[in-house]
CSV table of C-alpha atoms and ligand atoms in Angstrom, one decimal:
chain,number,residue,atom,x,y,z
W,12,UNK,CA,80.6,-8.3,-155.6
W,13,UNK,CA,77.6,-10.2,-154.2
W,14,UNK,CA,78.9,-9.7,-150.5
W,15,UNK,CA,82.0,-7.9,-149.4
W,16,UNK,CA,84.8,-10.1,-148.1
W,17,UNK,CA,86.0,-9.7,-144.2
W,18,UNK,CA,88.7,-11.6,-142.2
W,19,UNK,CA,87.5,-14.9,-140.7
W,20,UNK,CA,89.1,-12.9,-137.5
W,21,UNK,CA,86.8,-10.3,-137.9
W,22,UNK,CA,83.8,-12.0,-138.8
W,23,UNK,CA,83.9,-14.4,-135.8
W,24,UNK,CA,83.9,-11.1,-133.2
W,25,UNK,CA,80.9,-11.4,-131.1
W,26,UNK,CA,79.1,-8.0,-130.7
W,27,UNK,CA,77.7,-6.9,-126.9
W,28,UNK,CA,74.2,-8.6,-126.6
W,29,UNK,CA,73.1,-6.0,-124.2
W,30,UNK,CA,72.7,-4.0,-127.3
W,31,UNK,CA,69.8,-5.7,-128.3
W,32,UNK,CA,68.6,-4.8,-124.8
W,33,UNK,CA,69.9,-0.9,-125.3
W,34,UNK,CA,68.2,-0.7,-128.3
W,35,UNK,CA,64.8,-1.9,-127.0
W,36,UNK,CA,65.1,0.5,-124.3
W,37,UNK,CA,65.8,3.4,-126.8
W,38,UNK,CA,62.7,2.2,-128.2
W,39,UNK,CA,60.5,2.5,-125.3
W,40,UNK,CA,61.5,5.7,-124.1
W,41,UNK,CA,61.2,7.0,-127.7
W,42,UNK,CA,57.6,5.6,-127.7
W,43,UNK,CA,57.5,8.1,-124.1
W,44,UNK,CA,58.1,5.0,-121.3
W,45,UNK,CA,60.4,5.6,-118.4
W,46,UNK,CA,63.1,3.2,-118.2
W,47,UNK,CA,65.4,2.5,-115.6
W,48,UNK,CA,68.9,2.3,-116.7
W,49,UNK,CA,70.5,-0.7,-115.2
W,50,UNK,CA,72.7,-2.1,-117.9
W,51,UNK,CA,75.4,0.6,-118.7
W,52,UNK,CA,78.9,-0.3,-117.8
W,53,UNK,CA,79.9,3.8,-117.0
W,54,UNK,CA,79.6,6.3,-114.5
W,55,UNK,CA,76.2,8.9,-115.2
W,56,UNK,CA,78.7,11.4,-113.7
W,57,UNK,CA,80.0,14.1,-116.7
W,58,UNK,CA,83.6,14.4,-116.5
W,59,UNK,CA,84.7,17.1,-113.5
W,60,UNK,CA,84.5,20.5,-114.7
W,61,UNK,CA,88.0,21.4,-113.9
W,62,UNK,CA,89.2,18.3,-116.5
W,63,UNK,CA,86.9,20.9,-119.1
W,64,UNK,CA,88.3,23.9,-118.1
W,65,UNK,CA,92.3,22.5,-118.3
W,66,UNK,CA,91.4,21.2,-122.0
W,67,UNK,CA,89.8,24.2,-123.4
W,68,UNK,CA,93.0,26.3,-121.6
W,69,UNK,CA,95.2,23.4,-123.8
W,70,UNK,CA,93.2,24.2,-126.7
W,71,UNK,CA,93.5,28.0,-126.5
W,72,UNK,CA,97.3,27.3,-126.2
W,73,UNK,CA,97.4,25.7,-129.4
W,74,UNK,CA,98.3,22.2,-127.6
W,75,UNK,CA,96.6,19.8,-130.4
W,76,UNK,CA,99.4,18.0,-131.7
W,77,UNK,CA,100.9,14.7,-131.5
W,78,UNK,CA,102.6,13.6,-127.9
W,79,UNK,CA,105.1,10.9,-128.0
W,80,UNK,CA,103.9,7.5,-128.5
W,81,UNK,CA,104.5,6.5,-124.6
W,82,UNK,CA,102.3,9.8,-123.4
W,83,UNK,CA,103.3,13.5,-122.5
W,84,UNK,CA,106.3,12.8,-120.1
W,85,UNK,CA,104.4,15.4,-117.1
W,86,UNK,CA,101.4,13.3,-117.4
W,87,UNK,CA,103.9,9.5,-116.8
W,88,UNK,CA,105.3,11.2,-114.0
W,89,UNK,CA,102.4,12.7,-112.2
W,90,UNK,CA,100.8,8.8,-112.7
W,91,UNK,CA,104.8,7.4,-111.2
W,92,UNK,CA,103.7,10.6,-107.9
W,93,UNK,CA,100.1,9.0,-108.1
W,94,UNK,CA,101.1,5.2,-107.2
W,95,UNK,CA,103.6,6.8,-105.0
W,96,UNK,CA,101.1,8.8,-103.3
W,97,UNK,CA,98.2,6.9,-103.0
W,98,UNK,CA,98.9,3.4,-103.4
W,99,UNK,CA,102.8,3.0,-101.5
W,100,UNK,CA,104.0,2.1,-105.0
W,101,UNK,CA,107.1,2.4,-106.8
W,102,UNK,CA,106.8,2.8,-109.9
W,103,UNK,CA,108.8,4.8,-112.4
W,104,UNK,CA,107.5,7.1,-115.5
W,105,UNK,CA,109.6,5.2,-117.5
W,106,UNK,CA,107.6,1.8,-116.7
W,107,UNK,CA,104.4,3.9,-117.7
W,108,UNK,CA,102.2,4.1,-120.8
W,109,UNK,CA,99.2,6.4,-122.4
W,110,UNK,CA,97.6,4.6,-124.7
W,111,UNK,CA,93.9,5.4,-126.0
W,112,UNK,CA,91.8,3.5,-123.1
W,113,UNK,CA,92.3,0.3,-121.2
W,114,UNK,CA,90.9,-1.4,-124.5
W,115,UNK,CA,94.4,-0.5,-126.7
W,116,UNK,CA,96.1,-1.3,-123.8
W,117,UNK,CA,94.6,-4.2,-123.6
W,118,UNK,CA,95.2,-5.0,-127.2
W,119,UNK,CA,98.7,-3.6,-126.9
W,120,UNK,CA,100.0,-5.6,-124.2
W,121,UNK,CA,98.5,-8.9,-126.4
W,122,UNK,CA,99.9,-7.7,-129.0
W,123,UNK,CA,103.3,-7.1,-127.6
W,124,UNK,CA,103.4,-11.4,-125.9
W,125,UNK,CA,101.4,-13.2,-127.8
W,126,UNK,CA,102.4,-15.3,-130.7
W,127,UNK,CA,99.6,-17.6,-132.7
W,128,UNK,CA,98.3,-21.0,-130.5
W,129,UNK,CA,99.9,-18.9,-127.6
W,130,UNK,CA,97.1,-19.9,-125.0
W,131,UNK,CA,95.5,-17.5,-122.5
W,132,UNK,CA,93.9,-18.3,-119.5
W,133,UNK,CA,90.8,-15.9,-118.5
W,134,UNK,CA,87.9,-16.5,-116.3
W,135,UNK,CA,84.3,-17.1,-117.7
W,136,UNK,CA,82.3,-14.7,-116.6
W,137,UNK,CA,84.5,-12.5,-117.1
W,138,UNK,CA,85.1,-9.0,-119.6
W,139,UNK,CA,83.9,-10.1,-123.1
W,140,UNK,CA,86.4,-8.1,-125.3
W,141,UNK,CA,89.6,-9.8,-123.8
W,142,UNK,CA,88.3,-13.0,-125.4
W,143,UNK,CA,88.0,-10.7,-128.8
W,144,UNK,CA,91.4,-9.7,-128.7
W,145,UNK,CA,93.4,-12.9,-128.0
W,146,UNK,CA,90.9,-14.4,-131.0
W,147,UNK,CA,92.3,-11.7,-133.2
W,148,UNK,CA,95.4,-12.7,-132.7
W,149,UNK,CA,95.1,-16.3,-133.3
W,150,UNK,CA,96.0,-16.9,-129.9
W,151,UNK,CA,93.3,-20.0,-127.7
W,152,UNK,CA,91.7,-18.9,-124.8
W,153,UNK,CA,91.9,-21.5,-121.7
W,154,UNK,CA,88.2,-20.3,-119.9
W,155,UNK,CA,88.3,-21.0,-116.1
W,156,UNK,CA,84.5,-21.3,-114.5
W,157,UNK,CA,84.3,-19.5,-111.8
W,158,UNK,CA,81.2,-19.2,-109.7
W,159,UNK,CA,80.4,-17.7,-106.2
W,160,UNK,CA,82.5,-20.5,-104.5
W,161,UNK,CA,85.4,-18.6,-105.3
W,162,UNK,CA,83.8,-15.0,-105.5
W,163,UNK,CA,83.8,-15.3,-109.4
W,164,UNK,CA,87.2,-14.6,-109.5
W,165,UNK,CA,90.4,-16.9,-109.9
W,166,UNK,CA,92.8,-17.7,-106.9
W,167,UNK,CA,96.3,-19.8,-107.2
W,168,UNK,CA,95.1,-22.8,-106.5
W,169,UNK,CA,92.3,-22.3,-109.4
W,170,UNK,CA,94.8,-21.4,-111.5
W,171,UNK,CA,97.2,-24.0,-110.5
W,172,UNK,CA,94.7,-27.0,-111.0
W,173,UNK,CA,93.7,-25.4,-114.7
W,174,UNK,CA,97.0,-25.5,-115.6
W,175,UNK,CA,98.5,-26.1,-119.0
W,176,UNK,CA,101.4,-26.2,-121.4
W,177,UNK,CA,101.5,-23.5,-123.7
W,178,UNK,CA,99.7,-20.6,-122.0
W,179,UNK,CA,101.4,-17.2,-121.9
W,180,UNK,CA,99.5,-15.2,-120.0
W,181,UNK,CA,96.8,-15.1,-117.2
W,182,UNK,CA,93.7,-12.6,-117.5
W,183,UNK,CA,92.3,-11.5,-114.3
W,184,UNK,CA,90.3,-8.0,-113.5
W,185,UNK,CA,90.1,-6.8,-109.7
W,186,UNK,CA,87.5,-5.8,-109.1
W,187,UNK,CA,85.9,-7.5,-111.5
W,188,UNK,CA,83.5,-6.6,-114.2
W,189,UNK,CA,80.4,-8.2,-114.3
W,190,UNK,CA,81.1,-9.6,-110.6
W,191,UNK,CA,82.4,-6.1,-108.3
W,192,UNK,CA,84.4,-8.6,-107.0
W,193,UNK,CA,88.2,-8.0,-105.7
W,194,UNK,CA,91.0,-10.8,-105.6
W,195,UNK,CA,93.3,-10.2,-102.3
W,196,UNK,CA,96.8,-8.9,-103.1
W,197,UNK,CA,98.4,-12.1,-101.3
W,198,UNK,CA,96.6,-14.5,-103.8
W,199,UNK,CA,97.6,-12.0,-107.0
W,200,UNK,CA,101.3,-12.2,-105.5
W,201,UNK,CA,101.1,-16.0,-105.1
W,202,UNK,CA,99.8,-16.1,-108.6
W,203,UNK,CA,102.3,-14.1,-110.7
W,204,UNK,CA,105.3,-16.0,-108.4
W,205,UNK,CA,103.7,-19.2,-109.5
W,206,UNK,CA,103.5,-17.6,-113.4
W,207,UNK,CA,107.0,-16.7,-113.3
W,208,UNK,CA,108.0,-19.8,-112.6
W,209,UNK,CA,106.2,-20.9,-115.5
W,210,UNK,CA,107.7,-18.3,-117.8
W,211,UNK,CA,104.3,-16.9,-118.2
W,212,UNK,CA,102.7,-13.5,-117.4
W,213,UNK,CA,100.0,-11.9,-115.2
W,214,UNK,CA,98.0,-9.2,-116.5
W,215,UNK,CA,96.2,-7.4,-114.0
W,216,UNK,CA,93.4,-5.4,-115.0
W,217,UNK,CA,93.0,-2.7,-112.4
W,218,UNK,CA,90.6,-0.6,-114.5
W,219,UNK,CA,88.0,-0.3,-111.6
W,220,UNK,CA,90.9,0.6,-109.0
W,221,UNK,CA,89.8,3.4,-106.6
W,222,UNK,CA,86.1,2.2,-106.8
W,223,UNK,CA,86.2,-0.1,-103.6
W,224,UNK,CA,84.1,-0.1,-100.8
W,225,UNK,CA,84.9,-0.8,-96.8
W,226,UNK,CA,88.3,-1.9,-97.8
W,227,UNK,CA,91.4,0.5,-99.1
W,228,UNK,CA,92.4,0.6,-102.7
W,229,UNK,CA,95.1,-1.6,-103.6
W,230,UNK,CA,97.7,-2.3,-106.5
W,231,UNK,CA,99.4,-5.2,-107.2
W,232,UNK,CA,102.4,-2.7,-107.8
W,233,UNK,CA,102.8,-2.2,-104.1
W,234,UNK,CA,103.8,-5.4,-103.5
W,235,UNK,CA,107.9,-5.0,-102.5
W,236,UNK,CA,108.7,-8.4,-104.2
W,237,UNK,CA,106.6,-8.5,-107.2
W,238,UNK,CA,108.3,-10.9,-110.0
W,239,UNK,CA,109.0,-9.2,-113.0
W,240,UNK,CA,106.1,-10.7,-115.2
W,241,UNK,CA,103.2,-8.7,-113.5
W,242,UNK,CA,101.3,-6.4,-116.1
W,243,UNK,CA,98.8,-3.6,-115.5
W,244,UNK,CA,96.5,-2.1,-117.3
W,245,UNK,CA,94.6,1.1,-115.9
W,246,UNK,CA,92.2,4.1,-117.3
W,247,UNK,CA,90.4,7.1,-116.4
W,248,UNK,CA,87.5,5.5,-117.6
W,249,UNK,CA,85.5,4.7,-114.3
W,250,UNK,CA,86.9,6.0,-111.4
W,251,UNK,CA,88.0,9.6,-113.2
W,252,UNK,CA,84.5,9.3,-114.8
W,253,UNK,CA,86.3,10.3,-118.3
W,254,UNK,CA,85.0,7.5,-120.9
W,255,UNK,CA,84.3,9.3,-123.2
W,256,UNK,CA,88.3,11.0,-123.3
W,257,UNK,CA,89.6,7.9,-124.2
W,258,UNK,CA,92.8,7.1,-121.8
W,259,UNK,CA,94.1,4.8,-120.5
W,260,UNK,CA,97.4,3.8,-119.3
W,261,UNK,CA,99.5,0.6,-119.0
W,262,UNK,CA,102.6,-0.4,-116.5
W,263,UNK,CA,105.0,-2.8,-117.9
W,264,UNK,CA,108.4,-4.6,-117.3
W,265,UNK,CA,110.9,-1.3,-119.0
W,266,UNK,CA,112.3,-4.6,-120.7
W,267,UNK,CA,109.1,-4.4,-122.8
W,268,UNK,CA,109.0,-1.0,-123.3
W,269,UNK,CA,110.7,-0.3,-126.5
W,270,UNK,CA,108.8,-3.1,-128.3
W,271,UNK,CA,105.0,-1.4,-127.1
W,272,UNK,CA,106.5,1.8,-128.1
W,273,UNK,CA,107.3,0.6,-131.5
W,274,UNK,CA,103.9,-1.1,-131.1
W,275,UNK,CA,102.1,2.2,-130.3
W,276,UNK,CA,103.6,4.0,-132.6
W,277,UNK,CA,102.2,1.6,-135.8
W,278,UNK,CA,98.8,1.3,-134.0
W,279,UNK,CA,97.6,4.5,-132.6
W,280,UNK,CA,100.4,7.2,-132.3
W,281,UNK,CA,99.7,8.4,-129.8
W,282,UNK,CA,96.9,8.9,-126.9
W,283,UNK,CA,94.9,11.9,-127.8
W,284,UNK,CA,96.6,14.6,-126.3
W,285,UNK,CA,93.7,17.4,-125.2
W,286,UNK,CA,92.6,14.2,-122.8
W,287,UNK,CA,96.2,13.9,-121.5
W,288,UNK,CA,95.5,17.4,-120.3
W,289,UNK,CA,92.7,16.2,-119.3
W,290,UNK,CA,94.1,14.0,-117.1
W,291,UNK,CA,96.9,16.0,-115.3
W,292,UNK,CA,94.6,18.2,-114.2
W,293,UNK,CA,92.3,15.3,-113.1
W,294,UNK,CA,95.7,13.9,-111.1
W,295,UNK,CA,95.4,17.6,-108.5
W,296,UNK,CA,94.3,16.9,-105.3
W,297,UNK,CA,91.0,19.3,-105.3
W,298,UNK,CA,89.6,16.9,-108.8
W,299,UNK,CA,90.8,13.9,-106.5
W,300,UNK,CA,88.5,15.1,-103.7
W,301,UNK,CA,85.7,15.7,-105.8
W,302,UNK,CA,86.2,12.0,-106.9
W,303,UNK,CA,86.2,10.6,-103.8
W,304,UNK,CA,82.8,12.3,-103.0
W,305,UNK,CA,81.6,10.3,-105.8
W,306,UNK,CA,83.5,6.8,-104.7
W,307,UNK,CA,81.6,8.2,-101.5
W,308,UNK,CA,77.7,8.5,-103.5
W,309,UNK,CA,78.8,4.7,-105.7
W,310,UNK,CA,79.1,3.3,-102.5
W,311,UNK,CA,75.4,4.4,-101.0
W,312,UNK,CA,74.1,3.3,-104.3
W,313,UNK,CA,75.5,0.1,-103.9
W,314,UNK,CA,74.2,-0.2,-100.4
W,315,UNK,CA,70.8,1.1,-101.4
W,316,UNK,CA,70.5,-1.6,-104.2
W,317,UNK,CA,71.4,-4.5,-102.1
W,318,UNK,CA,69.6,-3.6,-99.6
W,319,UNK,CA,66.5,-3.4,-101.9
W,320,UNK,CA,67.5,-6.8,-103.4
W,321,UNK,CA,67.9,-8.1,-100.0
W,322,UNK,CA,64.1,-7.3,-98.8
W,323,UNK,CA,62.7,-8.4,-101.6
W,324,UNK,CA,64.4,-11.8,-101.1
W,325,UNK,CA,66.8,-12.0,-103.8
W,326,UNK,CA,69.9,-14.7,-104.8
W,327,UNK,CA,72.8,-12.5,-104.3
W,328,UNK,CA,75.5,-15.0,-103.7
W,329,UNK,CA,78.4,-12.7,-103.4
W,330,UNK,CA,79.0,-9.3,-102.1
W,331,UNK,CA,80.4,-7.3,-104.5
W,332,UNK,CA,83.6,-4.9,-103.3
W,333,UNK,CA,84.0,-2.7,-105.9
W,334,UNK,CA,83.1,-1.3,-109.6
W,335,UNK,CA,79.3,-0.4,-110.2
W,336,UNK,CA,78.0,-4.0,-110.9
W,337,UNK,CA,76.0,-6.7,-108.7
W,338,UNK,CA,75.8,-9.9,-110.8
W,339,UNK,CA,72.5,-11.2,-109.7
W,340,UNK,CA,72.0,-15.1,-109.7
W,341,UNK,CA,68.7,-15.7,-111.2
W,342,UNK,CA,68.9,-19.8,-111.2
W,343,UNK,CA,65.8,-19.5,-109.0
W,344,UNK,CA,63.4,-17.5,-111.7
W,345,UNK,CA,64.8,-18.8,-115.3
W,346,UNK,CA,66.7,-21.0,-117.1
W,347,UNK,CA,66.8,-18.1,-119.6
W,348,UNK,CA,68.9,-14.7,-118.1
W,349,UNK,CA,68.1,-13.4,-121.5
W,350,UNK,CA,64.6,-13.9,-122.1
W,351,UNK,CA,64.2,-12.7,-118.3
W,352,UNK,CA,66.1,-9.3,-119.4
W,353,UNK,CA,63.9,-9.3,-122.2
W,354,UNK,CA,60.3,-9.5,-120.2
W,355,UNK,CA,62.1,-7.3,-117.7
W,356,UNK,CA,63.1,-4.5,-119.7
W,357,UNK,CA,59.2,-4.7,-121.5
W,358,UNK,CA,56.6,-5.6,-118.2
W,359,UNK,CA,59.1,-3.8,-115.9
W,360,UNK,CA,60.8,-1.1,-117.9
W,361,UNK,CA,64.5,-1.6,-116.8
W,362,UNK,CA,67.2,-2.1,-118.5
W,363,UNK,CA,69.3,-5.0,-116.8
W,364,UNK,CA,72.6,-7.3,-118.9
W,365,UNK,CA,72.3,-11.0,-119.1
W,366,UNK,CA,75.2,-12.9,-118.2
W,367,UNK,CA,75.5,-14.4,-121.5
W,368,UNK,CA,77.9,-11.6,-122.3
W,369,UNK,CA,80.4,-12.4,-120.3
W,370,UNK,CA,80.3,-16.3,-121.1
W,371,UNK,CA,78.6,-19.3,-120.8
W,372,UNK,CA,79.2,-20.6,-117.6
W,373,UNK,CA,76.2,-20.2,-116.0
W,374,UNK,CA,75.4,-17.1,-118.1
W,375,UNK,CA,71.5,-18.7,-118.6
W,376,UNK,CA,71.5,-18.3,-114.6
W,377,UNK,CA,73.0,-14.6,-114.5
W,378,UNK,CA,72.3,-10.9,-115.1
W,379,UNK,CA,74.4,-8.0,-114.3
W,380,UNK,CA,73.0,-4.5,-112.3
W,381,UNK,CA,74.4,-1.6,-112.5
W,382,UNK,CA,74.3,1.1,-109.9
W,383,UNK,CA,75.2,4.1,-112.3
W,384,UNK,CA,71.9,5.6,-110.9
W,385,UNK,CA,70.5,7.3,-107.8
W,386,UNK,CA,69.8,5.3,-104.7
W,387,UNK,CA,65.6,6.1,-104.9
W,388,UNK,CA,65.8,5.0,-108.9
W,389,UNK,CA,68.0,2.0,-107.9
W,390,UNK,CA,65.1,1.0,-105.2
W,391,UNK,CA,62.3,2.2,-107.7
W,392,UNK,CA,64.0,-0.5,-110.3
W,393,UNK,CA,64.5,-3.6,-107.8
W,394,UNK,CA,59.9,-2.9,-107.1
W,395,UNK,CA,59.7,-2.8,-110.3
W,396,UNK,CA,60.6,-6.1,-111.3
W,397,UNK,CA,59.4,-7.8,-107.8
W,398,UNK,CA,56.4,-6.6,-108.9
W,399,UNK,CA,56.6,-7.9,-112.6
W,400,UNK,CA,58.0,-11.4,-111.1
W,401,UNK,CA,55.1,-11.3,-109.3
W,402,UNK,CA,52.5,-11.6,-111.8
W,403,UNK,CA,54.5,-14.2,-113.6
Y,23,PLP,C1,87.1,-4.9,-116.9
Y,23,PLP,C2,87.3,-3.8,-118.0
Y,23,PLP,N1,88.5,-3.7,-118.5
Y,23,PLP,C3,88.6,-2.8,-119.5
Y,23,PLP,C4,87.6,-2.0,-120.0
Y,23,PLP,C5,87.9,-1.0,-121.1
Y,23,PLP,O1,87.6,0.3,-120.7
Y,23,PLP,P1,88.3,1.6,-121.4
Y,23,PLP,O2,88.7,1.3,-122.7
Y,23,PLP,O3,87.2,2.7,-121.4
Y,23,PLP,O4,89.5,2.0,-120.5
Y,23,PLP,C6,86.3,-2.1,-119.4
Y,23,PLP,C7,85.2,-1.3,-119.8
Y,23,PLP,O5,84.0,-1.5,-119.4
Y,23,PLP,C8,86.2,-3.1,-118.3
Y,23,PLP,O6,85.0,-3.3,-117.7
């Protein structure tokens, strides 16, 4: 065969164009340059040593089979003790989900509500690979622009005015990635009341939950009167520092239940269990402290970086709350965010994303910064380029 045949699905699936950027950078440093790591979406924190030791213990015992499709039933219910404890929610085990990261629960949840044409409203910017999954599944994405005028994120009356026959469920991320930036609980509420009216969904991607700054960490599952067409998706991805475990977990109406285990059970099996042991060790108090010391080191970084970005008289239009991410507004330098990463990442040597990732609105006018690094390297980064800029 002349060329091997793929799905028209498949083939329209847009790849991460920071990887151009990555792979540059791996370049560079391969060639013996220091580059400053700007662009990686995930804690430089190793997963806690305790979260080793519990695994290898699992592995001793012999514990390297299959769970059931929904997760090991101690780990549901230490997650059900966790939104009780920490976040005045109640939620039961039964309403909870392992699946292998956010992403399947991402694709699960789709999967589960979504027939073909079914429209879904998201926000551009906003996390690339929803886009990719509600394409896969023939379903049309309705892209709100959002810009700093309403912190990057959507509100109800956003939502309201962008409103259309046909759409099934509303996308939104708090915080947010690229943006760190957090929609209030009031406005969620107002939101999924509004959607339920409709007959349509909320999906409420809380993935970067616990990694908030001056303010407390919310979930929309608190909320006493919360309709019942309010899903979340979850992981201990970034705050647990555990990407490379792959788990995540999802909360959903029990009505929907039976149909994502079904779901699961086709798809993946099963989470992988030696990170479920993983994570109810991660879960004890003592890992949870240690995690908090880290919230506690994300948040200096963040204040280190805008500070820096600050003197040196950059466009930071919003404050970002939470996750690892500044989305810097470059409308004053280019009309090219990814030529400017380009030049950056070759005069400068850092590593930044260009908004064009996570869409088009205004993506030519955007990049994204990541503080996964130490406060001095963060400063080091943000001289770097002033001084690049500089000479341009
Ligand atoms: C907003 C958001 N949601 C979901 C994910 C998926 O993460 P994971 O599959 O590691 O849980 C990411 C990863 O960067 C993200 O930024």
């Amino acid at each position: 065969m002349s060329h091997l045949p793929v799905s028209k699905t498949a083939a329209a699936v847009q790849p991460f164009h920071v990887m151009k950027i990555l792979g540059e950078a791996k370049a560079l440093e391969a060639a013996g340059q220091d580059i400053i790591h700007l662009e990686i979406g995930e804690p430089d924190f190793p997963s806690l040593p305790c979260v080793h030791e519990a695994v290898n213990q699992a592995m001793q015992a012999g514990l390297t089979h299959y769970t059931p499709t929904l997760g090991l039933p101690a780990l549901r219910q230490k997650l059900a003790e966790f939104y009780g404890q920490f976040y005045h929610a109640q939620v039961p085990m039964e309403r909870i989900m392992l699946t292998p990261g956010s992403s399947s629960g991402l694709q699960l949840l789709l999967t589960a509500i979504l027939n073909p044409g079914d429209k879904v409203m998201l926000t551009d910017p906003s996390y690339p690979c929803n886009r990719q999954f509600v394409n896969l599944l023939h379903g049309q994405v309705i892209s709100v622009p959002v810009d700093a005028s309403s912190q990057y994120q959507l509100n109800s009356d956003l939502l309201q005015a962008h409103w259309q026959e046909g759409i099934k469920v509303v996308m939104v991320a708090s915080p947010a990635n690229p943006t760190g930036t957090v929609i209030e609980q009031t406005e969620l509420v107002k939101m999924a009341q509004f959607l339920a009216k409709q007959n349509a969904y909320l999906l409420v991607d809380e993935i970067y939950q616990g990694l908030v700054y001056q303010r407390p960490a919310e979930s929309i599952l608190a909320h006493p009167n919360l309709p019942d067409n309010v899903l979340v998706i979850n992981s201990f991805s970034k705050f647990f520092g555990m990407t490379g475990w792959r788990l995540g977990w999802l909360v959903a109406p029990l009505a929907l239940m039976p149909i994502l285990d079904r779901l699961g059970q086709n798809l993946f099996l099963a989470a992988p269990t030696l990170s479920q042991y993983g994570a109810l060790r991660v879960l004890e108090p003592d890992a949870l402290a240690q995690l908090e010391e880290r919230r506690q080191a994300f948040e200096m970084r963040r204040n280190a970086l805008l500070n820096a970005m600050q003197q040196a008289g950059w466009q930071v239009s919003v404050q970002p709350q939470g996750a690892f991410y500044v989305y810097w507004d470059v409308s004053n330098l280019t009309d090219n965010a990814e030529q400017l990463a380009l030049d950056i990442l070759h005069h400068a040597k850092v590593a930044v994303t260009p908004g064009k990732d996570f869409g088009e609105f205004k993506a030519k006018h955007h990049i994204r910064l990541a503080y996964t690094t130490s406060p001095e390297r963060l400063t080091e980064a943000v001289k770097r380029i002033t001084d690049y800029l500089a000479t341009r």
